Short mmCIF file of N, CA and C in Angstrom, two decimals:
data_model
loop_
_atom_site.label_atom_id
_atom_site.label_comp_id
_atom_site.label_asym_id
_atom_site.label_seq_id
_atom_site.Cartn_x
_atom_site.Cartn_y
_atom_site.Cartn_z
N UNK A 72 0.83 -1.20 0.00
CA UNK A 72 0.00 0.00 0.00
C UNK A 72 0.87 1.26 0.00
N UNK A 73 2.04 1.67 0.68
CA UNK A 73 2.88 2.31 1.12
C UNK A 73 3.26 2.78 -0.52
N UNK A 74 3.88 1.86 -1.43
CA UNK A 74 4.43 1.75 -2.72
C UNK A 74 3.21 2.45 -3.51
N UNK A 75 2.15 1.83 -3.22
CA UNK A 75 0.93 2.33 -3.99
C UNK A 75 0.72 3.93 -4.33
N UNK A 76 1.19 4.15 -2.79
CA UNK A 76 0.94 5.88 -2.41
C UNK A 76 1.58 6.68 -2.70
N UNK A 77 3.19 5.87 -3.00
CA UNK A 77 4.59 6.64 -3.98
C UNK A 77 5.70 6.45 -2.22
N UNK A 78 5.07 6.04 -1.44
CA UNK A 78 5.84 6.26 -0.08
C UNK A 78 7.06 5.21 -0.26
N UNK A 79 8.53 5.73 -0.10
CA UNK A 79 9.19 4.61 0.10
C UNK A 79 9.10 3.88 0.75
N UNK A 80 9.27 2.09 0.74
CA UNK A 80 9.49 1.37 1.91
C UNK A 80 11.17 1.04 2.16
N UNK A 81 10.99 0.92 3.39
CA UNK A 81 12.65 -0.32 3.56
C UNK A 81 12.30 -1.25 5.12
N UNK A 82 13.61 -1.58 5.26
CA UNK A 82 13.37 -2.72 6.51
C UNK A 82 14.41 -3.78 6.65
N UNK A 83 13.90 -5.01 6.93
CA UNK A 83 14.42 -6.36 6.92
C UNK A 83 13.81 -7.04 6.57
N UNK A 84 14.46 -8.35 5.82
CA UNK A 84 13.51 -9.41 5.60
C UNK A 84 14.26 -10.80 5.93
N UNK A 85 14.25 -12.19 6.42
CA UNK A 85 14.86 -12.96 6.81
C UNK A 85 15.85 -13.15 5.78
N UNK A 86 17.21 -13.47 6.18
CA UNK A 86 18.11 -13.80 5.58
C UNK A 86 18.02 -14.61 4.17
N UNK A 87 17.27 -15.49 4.01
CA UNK A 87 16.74 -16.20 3.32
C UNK A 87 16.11 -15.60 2.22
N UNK A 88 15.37 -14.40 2.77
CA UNK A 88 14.43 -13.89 1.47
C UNK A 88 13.15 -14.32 1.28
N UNK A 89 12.49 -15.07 2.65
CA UNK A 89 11.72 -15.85 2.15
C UNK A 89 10.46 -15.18 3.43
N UNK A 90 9.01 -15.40 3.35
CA UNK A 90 8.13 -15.38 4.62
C UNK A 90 6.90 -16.27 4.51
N UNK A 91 6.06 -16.56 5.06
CA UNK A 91 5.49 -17.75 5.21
C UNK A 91 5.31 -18.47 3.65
N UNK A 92 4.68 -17.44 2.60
CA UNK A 92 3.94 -17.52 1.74
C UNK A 92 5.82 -18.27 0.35
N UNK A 93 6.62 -17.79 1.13
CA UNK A 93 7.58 -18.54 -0.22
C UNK A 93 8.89 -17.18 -0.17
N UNK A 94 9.20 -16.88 -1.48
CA UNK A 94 10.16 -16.05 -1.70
C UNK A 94 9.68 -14.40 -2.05
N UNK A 95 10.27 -13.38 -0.90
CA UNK A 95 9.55 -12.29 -1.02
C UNK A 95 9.58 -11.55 -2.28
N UNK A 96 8.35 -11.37 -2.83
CA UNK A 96 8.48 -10.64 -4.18
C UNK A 96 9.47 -9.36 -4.37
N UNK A 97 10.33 -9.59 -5.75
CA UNK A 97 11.20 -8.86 -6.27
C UNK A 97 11.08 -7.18 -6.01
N UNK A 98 9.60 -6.63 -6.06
CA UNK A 98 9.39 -5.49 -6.14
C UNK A 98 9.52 -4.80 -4.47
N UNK A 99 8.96 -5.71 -3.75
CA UNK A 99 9.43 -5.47 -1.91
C UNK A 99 11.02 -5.76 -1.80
N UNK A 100 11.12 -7.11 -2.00
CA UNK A 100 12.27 -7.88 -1.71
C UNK A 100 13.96 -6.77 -2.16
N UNK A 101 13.94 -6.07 -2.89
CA UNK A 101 14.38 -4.89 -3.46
C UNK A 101 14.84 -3.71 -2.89
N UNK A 102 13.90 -3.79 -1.40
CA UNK A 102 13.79 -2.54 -0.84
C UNK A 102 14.45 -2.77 0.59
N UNK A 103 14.50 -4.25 0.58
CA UNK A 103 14.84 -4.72 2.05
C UNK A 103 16.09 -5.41 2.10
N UNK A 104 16.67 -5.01 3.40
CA UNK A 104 17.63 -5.84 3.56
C UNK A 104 17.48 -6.78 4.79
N UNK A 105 18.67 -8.21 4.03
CA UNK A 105 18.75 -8.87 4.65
C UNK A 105 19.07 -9.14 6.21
N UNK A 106 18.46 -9.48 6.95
CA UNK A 106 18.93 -9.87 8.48
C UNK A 106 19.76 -10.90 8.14
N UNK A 107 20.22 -10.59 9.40
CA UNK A 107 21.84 -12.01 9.95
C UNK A 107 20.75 -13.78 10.09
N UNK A 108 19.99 -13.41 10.16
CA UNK A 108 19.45 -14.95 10.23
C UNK A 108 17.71 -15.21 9.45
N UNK A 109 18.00 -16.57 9.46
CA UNK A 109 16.30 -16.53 8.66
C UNK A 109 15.16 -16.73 9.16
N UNK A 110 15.44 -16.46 10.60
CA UNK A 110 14.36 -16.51 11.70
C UNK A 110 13.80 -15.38 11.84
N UNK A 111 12.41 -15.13 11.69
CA UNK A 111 11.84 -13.97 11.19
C UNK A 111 12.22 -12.70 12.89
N UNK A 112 12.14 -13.87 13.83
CA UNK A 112 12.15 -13.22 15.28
C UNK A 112 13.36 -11.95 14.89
N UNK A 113 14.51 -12.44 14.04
CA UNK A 113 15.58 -11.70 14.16
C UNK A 113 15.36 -10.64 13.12
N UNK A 114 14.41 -10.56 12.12
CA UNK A 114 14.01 -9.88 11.47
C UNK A 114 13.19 -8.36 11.87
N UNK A 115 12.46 -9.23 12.53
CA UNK A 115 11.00 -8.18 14.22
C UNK A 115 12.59 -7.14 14.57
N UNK A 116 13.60 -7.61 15.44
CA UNK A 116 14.30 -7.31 16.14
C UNK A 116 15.18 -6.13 15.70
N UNK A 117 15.85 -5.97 14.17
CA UNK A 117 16.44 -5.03 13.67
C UNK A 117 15.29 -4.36 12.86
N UNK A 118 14.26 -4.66 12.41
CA UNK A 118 13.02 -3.55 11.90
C UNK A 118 13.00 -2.35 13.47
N UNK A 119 12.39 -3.09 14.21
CA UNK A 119 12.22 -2.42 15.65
C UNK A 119 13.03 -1.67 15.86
N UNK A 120 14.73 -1.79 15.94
CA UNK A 120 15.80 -1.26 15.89
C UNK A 120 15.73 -0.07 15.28
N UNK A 121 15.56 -0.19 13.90
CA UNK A 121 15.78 0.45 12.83
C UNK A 121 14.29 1.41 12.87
N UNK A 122 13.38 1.32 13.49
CA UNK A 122 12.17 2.76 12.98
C UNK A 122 12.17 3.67 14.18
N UNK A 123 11.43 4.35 13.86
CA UNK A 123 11.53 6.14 15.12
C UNK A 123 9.89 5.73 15.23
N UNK A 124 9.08 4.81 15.42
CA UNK A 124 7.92 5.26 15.56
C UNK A 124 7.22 3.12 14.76
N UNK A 125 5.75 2.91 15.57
CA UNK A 125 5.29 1.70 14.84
C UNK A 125 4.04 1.98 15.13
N UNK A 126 3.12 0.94 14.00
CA UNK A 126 1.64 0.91 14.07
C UNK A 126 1.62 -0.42 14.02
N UNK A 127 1.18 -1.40 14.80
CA UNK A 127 0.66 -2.77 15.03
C UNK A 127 -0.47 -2.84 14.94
N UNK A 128 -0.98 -3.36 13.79
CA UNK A 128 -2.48 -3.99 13.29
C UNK A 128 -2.64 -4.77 14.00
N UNK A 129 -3.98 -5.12 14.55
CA UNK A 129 -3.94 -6.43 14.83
C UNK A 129 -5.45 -6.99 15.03
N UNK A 130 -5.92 -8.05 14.96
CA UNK A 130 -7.56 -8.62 14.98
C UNK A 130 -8.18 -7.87 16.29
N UNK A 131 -7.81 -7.34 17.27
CA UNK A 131 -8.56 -7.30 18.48
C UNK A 131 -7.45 -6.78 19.45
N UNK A 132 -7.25 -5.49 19.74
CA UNK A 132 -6.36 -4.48 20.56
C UNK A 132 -6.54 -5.53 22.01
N UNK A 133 -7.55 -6.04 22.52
CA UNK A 133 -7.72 -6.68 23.52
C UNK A 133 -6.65 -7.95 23.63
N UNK A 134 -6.41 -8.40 22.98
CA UNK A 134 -5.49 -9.90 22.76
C UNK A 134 -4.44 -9.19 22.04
N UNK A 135 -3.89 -8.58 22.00
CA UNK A 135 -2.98 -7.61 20.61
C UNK A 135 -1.79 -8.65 20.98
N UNK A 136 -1.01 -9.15 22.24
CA UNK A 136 -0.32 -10.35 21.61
C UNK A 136 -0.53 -11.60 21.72
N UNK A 137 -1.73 -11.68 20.88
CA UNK A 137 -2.30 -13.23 21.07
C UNK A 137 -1.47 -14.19 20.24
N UNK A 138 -0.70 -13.55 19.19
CA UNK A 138 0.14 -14.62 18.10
C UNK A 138 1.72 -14.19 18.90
N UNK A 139 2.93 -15.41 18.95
CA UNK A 139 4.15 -15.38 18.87
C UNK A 139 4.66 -13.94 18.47
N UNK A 140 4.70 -14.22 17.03
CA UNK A 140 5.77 -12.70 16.71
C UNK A 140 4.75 -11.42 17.21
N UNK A 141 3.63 -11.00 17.12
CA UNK A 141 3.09 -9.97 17.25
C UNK A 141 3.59 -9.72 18.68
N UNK A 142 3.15 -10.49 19.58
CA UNK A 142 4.16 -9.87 20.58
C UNK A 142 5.36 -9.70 20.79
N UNK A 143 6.40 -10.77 20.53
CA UNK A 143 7.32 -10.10 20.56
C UNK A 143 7.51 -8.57 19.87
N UNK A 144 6.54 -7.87 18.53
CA UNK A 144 6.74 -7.31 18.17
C UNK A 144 6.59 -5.83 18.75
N UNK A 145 5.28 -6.56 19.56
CA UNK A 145 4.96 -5.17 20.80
C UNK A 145 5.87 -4.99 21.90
N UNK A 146 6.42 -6.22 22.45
CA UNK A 146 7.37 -6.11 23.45
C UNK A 146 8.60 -5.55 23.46
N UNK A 147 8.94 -5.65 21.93
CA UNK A 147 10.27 -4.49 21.69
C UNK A 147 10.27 -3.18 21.76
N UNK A 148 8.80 -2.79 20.84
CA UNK A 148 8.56 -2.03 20.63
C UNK A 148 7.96 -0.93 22.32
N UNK A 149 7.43 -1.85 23.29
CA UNK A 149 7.26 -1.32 24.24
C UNK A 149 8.75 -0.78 25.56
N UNK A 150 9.60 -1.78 25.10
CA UNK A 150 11.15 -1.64 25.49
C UNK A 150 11.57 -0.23 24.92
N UNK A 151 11.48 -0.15 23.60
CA UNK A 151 12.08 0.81 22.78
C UNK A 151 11.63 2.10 23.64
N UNK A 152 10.40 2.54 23.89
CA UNK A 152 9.17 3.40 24.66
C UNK A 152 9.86 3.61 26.28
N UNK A 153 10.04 2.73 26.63
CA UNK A 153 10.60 2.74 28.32
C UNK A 153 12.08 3.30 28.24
N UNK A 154 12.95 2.59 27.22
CA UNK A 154 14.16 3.02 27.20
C UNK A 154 14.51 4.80 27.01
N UNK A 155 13.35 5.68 26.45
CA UNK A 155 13.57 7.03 26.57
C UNK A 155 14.14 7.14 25.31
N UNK A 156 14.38 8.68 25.20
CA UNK A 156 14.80 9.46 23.88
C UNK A 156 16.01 9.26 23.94
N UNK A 157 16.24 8.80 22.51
CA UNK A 157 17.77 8.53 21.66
C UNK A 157 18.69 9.94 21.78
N UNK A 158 20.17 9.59 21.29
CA UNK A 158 20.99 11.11 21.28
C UNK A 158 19.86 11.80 19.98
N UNK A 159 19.84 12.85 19.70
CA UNK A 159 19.23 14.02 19.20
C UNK A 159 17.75 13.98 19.95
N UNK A 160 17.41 13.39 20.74
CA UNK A 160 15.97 13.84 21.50
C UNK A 160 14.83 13.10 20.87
N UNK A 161 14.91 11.96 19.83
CA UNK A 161 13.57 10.96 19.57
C UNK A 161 13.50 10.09 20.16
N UNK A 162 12.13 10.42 20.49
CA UNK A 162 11.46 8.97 21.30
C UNK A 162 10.66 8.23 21.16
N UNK A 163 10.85 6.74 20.58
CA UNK A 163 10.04 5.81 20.04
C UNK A 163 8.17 5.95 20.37
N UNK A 164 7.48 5.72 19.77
CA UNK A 164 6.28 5.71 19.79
C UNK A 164 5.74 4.37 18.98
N UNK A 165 4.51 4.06 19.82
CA UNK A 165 3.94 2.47 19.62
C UNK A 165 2.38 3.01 19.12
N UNK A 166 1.68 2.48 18.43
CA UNK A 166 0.64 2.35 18.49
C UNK A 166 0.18 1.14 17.87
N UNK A 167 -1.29 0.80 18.99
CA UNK A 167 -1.80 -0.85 18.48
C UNK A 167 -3.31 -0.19 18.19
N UNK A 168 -3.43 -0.74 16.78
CA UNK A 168 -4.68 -0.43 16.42
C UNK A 168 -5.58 -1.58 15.61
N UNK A 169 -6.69 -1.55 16.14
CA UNK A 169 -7.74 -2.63 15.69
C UNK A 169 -8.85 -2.46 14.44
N UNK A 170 -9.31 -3.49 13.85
CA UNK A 170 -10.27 -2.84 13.05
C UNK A 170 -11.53 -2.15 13.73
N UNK A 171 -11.50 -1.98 14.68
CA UNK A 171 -12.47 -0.45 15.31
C UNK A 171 -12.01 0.28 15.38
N UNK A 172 -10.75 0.49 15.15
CA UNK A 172 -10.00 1.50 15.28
C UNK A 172 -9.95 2.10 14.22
N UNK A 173 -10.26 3.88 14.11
CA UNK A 173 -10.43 4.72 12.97
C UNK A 173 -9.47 4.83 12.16
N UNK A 174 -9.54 4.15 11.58
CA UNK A 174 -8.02 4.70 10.58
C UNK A 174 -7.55 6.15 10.09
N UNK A 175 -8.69 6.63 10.21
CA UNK A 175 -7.95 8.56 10.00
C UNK A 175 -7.70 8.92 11.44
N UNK A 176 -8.00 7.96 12.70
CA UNK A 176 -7.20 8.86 13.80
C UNK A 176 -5.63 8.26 13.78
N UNK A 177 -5.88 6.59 13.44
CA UNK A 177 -4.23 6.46 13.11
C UNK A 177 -3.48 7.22 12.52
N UNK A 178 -3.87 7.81 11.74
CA UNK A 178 -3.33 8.51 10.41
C UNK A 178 -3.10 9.98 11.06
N UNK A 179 -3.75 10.80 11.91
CA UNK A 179 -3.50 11.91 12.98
C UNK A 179 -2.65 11.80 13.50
N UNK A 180 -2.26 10.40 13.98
CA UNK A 180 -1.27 10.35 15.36
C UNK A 180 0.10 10.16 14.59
N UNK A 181 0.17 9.73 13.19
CA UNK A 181 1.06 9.51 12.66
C UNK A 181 1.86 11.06 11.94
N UNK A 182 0.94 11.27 11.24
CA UNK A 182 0.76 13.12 11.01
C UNK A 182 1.43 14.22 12.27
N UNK A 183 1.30 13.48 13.11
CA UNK A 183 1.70 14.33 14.34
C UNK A 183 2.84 14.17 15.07
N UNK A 184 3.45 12.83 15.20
CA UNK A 184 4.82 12.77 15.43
C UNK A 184 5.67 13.30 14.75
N UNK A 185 5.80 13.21 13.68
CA UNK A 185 6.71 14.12 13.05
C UNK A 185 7.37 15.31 13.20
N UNK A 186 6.48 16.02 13.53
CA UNK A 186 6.02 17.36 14.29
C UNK A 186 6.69 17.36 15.64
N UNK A 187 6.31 16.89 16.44
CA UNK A 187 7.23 16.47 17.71
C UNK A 187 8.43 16.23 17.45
N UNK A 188 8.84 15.21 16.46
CA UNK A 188 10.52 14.99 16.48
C UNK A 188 10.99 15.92 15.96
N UNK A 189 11.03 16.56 14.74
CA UNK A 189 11.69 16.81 13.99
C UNK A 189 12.57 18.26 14.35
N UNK A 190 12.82 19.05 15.45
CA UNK A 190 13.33 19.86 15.88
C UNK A 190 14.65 18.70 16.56
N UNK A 191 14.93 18.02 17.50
CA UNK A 191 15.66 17.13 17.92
C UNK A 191 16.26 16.99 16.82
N UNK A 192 15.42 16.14 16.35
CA UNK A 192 16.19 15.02 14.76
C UNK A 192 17.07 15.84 13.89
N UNK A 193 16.78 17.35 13.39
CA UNK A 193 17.40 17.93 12.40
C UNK A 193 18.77 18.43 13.22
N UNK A 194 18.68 18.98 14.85
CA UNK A 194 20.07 18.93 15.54
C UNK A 194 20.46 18.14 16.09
N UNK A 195 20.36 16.99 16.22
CA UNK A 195 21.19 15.94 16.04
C UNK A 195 21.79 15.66 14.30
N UNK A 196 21.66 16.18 13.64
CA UNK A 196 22.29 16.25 12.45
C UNK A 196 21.33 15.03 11.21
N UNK A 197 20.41 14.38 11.74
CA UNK A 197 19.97 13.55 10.95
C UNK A 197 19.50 13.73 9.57
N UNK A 198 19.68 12.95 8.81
CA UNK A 198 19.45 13.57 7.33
C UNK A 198 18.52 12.25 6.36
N UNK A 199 18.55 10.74 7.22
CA UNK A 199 17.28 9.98 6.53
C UNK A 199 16.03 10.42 7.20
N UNK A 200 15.35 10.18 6.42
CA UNK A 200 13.18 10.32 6.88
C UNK A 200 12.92 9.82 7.79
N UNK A 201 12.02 9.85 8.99
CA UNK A 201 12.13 9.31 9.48
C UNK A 201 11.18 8.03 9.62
N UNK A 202 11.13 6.84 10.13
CA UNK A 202 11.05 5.58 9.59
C UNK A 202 9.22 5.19 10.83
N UNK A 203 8.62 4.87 9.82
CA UNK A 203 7.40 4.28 10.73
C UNK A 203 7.47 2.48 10.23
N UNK A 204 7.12 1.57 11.36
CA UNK A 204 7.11 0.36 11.02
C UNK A 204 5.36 0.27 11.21
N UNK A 205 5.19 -0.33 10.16
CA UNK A 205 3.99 -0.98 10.42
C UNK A 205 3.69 -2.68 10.33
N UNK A 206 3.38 -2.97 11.04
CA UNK A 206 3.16 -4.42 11.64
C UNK A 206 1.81 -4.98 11.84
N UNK A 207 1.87 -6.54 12.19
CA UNK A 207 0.94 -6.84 12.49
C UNK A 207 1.08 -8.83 12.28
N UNK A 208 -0.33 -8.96 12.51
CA UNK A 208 0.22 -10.84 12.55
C UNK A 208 0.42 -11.12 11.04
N UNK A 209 0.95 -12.54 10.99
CA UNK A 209 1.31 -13.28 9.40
C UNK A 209 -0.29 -13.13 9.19
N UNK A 210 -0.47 -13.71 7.76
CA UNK A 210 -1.26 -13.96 7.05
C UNK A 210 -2.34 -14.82 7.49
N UNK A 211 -1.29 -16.21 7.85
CA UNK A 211 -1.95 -17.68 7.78
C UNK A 211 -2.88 -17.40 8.85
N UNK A 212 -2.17 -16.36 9.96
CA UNK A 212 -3.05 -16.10 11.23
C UNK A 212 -4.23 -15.03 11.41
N UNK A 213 -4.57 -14.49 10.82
CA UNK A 213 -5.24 -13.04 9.76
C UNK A 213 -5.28 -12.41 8.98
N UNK A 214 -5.98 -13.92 8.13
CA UNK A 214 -6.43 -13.43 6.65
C UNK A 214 -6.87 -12.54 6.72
N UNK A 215 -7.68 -11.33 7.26
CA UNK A 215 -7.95 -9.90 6.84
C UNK A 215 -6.88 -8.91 6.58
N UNK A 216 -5.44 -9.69 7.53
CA UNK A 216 -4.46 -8.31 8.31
C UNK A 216 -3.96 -7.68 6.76
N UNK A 217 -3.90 -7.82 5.89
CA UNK A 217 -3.28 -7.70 4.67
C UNK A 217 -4.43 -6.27 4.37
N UNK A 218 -5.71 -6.86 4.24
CA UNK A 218 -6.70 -5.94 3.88
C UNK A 218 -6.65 -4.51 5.37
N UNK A 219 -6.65 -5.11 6.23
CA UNK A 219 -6.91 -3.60 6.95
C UNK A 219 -5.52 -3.23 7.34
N UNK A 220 -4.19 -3.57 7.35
CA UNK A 220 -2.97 -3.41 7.03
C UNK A 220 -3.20 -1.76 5.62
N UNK A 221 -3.95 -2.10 4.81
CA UNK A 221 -3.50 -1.78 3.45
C UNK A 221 -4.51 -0.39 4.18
N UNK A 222 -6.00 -0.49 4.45
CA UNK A 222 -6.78 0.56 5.09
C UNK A 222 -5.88 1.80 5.92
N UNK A 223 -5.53 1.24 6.91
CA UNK A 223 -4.50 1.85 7.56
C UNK A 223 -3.30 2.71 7.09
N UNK A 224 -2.54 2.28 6.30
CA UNK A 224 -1.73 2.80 5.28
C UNK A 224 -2.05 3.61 4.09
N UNK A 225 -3.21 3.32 3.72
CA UNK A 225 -3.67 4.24 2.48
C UNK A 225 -4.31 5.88 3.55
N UNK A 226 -4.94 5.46 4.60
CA UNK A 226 -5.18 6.70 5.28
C UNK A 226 -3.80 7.34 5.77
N UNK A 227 -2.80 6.57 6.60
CA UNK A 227 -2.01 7.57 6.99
C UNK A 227 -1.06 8.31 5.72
N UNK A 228 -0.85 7.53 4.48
CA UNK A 228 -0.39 8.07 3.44
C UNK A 228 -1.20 9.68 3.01
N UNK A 229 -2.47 9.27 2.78
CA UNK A 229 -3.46 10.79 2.91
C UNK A 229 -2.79 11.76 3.76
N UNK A 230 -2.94 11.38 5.00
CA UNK A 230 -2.44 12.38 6.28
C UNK A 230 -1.40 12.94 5.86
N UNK A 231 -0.90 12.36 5.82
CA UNK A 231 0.83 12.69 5.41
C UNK A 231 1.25 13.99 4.31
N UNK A 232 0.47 13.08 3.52
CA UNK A 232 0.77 13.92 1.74
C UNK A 232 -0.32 15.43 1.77
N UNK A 233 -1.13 15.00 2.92
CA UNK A 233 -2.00 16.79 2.68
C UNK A 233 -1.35 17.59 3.07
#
């Protein structure tokens, strides 16, 4: 969806190249680099690393880590949050959002960090964009997550670009 909107992506993808469904398509696969291993856990681990900010989809904010990786994915991401602001003054931000959850307020809160960092970020000297992860469970485990994954993203892309 991100690509759709003209938004760059990047990230990690298992060493391998590969995620549940087989070998990650050429047009993603392109954009990502490889992790040190092909265990997706280690994949979660340097994405997390690597963004200033995440949105975790997920079936039901109530159970939000009801699957393996999704939590670990929140649990980093909630580490990242406790650990405090990086040298130039950013400080990780989490959000878990459900399909009741409005996707144009996601898209506000996303619209709005930016705003917050970006005085820090520019004296600390930083000069890449800064990086939102968006997440959520595999496929096999929520067949919708793809579809309201894409909801989510096409609104905060809006936000963004107005």
């Amino acid at each position: 969806a991100a690509l759709d909107c003209g938004v760059p992506i990047g990230g990690f993808m298992p060493a391998d190249g590969r995620n549940e469904a087989g070998l990650i398509p050429e047009p993603i696969a392109s954009r990502l680099r490889r992790s040190s291993s092909r265990h997706p856990a280690e994949r979660t681990r340097s994405n997390v690393a690597h963004a200033d900010a995440a949105v975790v989809i997920v079936p039901d904010r109530r159970r939000a880590g009801a699957t393996r990786g999704t939590a670990l994915t929140i649990r980093l991401c909630e580490e990242r949050e406790r650990r405090g602001p990086r040298p130039g003054g950013s400080v990780f931000q989490l959000l878990v959002v459900d399909p009741a959850y409005h996707a144009e307020s996601a898209a506000g809160w996303v619209a709005a960090w930016p705003r917050s960092l970006l005085a820090g970020w520019r004296d600390a000297g930083r000069t890449h964009p800064l990086r939102l992860m968006v997440a959520g469970p595999r496929a096999s485990l929520w067949p919708d997550g793809e579809r309201e994954a894409r909801r989510f993203v096409e609104a905060i892309c809006k936000a963004v670009q107005s």
